[in-house]
PDB file of N, CA and C in Angstrom:
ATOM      1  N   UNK E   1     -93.239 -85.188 -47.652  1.00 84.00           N
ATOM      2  CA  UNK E   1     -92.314 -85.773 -46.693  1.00 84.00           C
ATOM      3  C   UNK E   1     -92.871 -87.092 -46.156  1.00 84.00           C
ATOM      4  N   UNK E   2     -94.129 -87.252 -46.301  1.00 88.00           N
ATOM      5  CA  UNK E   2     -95.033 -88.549 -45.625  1.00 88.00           C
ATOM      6  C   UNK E   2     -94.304 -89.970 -46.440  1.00 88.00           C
ATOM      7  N   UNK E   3     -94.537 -89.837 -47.781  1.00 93.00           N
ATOM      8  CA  UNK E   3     -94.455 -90.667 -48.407  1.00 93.00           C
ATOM      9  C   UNK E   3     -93.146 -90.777 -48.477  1.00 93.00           C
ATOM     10  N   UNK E   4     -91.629 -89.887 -48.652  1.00 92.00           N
ATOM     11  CA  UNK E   4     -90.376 -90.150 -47.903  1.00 92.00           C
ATOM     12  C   UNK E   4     -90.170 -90.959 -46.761  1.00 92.00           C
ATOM     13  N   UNK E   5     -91.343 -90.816 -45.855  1.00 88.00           N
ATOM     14  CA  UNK E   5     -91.278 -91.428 -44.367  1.00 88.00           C
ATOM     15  C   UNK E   5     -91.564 -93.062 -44.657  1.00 88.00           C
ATOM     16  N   UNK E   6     -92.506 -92.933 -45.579  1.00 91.00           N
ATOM     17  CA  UNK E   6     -92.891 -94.264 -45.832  1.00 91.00           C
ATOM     18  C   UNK E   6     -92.335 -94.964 -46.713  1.00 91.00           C
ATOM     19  N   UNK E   7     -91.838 -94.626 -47.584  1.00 93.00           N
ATOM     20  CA  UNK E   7     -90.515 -95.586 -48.211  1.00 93.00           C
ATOM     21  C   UNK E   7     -89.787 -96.036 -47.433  1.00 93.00           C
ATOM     22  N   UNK E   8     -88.829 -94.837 -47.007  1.00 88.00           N
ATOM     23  CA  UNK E   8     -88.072 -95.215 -45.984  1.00 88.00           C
ATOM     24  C   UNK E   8     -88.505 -96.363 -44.860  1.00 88.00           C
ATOM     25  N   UNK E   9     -89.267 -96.166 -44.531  1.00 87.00           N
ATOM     26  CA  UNK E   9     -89.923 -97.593 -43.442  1.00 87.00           C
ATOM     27  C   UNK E   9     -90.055 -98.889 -44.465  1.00 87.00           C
ATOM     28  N   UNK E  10     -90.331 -98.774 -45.465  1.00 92.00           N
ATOM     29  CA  UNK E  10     -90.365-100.067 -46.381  1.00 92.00           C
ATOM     30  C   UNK E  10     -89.026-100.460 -46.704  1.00 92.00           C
ATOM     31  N   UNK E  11     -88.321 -99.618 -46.935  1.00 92.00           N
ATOM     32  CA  UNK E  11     -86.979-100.333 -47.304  1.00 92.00           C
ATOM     33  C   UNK E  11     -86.067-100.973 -46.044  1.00 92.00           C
ATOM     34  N   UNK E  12     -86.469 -99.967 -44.923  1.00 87.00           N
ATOM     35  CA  UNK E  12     -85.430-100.278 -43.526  1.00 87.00           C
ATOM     36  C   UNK E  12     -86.535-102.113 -43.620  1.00 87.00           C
ATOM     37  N   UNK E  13     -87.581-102.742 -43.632  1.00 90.00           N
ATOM     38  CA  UNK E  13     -88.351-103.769 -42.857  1.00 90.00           C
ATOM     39  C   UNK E  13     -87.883-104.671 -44.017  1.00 90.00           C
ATOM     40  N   UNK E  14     -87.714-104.286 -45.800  1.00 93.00           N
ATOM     41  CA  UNK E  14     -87.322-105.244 -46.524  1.00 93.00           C
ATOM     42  C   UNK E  14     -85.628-105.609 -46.276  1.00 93.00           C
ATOM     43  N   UNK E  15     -85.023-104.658 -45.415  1.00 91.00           N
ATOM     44  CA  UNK E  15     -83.799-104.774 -45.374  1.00 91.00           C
ATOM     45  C   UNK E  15     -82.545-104.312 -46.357  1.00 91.00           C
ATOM     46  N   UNK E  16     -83.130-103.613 -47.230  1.00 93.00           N
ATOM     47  CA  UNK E  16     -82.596-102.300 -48.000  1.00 93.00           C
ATOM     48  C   UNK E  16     -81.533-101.760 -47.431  1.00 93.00           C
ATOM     49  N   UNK E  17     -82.151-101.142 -46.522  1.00 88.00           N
ATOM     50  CA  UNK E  17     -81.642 -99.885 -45.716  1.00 88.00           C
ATOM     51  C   UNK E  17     -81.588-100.916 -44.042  1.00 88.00           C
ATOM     52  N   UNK E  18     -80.334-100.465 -43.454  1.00 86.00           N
ATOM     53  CA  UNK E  18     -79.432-101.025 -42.263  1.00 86.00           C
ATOM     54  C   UNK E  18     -79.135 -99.775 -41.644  1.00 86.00           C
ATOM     55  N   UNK E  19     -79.850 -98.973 -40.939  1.00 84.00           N
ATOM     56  CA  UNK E  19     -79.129 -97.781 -40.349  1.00 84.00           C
ATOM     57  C   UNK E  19     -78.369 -98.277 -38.752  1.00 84.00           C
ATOM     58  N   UNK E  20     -77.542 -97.880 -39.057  1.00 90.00           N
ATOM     59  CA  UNK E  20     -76.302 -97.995 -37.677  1.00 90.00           C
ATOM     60  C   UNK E  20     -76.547 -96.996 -36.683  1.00 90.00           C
ATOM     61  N   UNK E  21     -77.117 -98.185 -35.383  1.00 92.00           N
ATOM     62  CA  UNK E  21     -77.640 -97.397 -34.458  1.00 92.00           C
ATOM     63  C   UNK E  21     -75.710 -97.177 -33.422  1.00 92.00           C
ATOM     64  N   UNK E  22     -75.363 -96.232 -32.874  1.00 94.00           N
ATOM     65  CA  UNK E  22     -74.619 -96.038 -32.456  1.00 94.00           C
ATOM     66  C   UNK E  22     -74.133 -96.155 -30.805  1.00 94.00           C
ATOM     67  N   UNK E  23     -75.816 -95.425 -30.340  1.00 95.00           N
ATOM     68  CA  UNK E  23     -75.790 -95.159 -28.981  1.00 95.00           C
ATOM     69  C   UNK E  23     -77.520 -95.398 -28.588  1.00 95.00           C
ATOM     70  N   UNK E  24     -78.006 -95.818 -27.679  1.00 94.00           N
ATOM     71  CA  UNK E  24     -79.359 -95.525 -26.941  1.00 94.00           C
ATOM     72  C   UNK E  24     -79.288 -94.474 -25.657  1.00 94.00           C
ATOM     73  N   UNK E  25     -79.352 -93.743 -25.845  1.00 94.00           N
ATOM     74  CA  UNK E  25     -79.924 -92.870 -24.437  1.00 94.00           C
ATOM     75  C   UNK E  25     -81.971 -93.019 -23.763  1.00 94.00           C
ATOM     76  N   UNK E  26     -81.689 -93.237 -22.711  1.00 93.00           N
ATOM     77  CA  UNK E  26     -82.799 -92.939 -21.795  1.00 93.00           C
ATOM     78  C   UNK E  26     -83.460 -91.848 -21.879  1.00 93.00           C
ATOM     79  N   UNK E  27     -84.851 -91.165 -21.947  1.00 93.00           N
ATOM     80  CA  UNK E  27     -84.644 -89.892 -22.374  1.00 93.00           C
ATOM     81  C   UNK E  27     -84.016 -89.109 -21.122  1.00 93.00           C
ATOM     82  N   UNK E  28     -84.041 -88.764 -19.699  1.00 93.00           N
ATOM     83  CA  UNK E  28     -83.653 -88.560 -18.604  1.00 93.00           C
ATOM     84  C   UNK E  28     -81.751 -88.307 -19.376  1.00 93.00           C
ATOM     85  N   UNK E  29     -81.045 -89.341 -19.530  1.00 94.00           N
ATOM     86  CA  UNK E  29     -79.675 -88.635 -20.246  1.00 94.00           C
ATOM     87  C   UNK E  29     -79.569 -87.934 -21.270  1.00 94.00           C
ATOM     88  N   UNK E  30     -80.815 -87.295 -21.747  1.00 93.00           N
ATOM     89  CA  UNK E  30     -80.653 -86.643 -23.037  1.00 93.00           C
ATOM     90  C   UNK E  30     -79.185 -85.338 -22.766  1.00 93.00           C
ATOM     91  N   UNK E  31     -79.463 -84.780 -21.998  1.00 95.00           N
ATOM     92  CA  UNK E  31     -78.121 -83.948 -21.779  1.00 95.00           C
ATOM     93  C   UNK E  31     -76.763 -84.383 -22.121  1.00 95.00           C
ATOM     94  N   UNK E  32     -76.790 -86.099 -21.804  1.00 94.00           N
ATOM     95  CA  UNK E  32     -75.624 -86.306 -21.911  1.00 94.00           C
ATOM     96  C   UNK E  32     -75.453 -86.682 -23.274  1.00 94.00           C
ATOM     97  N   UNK E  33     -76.384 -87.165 -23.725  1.00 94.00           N
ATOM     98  CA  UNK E  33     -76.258 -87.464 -24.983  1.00 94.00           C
ATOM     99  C   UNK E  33     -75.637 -86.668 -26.074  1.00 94.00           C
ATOM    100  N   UNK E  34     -76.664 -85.411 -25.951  1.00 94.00           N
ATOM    101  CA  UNK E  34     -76.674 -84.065 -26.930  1.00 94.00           C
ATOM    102  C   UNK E  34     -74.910 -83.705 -26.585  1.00 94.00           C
ATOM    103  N   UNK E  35     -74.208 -83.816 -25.381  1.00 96.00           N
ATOM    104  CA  UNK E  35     -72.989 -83.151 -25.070  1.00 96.00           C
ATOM    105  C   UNK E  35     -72.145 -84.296 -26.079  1.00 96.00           C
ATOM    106  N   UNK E  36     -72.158 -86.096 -25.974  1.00 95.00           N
ATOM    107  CA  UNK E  36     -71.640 -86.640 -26.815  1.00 95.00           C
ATOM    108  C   UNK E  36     -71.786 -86.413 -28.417  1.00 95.00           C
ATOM    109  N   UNK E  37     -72.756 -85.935 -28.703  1.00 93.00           N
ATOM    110  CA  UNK E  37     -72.695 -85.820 -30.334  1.00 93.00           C
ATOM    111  C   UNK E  37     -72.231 -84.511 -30.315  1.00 93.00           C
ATOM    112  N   UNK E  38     -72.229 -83.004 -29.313  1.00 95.00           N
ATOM    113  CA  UNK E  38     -71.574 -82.393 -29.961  1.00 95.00           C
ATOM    114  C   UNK E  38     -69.750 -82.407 -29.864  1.00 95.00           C
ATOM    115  N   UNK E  39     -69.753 -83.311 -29.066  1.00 96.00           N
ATOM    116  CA  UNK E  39     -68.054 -84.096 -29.153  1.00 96.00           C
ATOM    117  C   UNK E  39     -67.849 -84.761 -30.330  1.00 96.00           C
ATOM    118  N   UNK E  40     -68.525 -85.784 -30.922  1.00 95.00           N
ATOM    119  CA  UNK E  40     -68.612 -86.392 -32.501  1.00 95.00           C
ATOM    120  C   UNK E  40     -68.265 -87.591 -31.959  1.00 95.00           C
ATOM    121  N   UNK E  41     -68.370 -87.996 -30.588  1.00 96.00           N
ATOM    122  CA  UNK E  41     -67.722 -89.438 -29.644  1.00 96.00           C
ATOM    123  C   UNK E  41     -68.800 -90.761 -30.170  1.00 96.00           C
ATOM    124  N   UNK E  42     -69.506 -90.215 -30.682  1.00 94.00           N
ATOM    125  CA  UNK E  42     -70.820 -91.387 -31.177  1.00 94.00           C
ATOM    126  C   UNK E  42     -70.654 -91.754 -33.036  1.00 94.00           C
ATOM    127  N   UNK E  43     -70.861 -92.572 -33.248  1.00 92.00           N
ATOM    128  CA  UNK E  43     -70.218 -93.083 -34.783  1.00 92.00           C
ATOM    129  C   UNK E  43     -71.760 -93.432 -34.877  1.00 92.00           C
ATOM    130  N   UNK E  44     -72.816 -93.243 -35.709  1.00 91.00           N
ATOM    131  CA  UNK E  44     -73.767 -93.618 -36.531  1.00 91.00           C
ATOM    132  C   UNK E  44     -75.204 -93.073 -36.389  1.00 91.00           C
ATOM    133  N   UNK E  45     -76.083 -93.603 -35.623  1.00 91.00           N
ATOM    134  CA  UNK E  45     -77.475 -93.004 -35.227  1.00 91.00           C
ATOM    135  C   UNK E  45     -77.267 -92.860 -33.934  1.00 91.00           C
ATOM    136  N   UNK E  46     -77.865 -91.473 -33.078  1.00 93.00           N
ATOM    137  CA  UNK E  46     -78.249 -91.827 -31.543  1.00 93.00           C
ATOM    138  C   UNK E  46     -79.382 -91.418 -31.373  1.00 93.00           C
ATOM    139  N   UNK E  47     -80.167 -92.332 -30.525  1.00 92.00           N
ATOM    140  CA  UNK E  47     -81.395 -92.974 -30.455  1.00 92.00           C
ATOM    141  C   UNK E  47     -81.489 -92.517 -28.750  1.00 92.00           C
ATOM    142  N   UNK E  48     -82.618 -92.082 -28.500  1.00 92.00           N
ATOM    143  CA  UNK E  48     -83.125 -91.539 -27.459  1.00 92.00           C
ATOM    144  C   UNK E  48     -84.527 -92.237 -27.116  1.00 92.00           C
ATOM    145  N   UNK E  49     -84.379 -93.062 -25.699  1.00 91.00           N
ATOM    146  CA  UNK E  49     -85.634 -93.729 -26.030  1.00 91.00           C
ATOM    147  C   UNK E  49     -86.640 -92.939 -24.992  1.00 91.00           C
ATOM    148  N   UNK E  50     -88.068 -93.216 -25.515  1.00 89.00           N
ATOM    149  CA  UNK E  50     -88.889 -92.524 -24.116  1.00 89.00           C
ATOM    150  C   UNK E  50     -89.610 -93.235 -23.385  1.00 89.00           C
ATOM    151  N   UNK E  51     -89.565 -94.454 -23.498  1.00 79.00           N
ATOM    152  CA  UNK E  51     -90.609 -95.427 -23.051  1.00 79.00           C
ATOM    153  C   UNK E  51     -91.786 -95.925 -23.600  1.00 79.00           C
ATOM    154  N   UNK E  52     -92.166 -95.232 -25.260  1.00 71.00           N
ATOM    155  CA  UNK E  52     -93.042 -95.085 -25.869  1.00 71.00           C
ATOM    156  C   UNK E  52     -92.814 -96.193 -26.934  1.00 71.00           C
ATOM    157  N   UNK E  53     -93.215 -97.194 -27.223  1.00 64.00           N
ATOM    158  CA  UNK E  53     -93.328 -97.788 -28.959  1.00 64.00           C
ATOM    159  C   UNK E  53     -94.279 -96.651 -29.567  1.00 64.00           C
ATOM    160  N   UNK E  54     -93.469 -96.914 -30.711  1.00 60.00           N
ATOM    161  CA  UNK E  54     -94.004 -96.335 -31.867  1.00 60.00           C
ATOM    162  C   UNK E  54     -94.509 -97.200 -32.925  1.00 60.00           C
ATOM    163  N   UNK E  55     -95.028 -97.292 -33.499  1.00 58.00           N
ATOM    164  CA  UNK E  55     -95.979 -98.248 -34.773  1.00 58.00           C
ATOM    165  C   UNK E  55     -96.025 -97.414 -35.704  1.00 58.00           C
ATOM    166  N   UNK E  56     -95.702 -98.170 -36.961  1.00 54.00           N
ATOM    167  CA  UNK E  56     -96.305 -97.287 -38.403  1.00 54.00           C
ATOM    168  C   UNK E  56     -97.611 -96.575 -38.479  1.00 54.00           C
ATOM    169  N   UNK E  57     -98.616 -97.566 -37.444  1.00 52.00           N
ATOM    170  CA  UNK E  57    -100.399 -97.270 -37.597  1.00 52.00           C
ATOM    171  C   UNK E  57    -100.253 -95.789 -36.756  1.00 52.00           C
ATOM    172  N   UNK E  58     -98.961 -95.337 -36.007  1.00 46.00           N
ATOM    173  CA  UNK E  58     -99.559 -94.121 -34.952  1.00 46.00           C
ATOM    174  C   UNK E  58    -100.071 -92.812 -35.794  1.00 46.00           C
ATOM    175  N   UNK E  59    -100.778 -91.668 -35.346  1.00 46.00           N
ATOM    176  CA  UNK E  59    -100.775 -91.203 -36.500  1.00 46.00           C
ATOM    177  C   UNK E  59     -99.880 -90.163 -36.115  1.00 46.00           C
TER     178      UNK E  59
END
């Protein structure tokens, strides 16, 4: 699955791959969030942020 993970990150940075972010939630609205996708009211990715960057290097 690693090396899935890591393609995938190579193709999204060469621009391959365009995933359609839909929605950002705060993590604090996660409730509301989870209630919109199980409505289907969100069209593409929803993205929950935590305040955290993430980097390829994390392990």
């Amino acid at each position: 699955m690693k090396e899935q993970v890591e393609s995938l990150d190579r193709m999204i940075a060469a621009g391959v791959v365009d995933p359609y972010v839909g929605a950002r939630f705060d993590f604090e609205d996660l409730p509301g969030a989870l209630d919109r996708l199980d409505r289907s009211e969100i069209e593409g990715k929803a993205v929950v942020l935590t305040g955290q960057q993430i980097s390829p290097e994390s392990p």
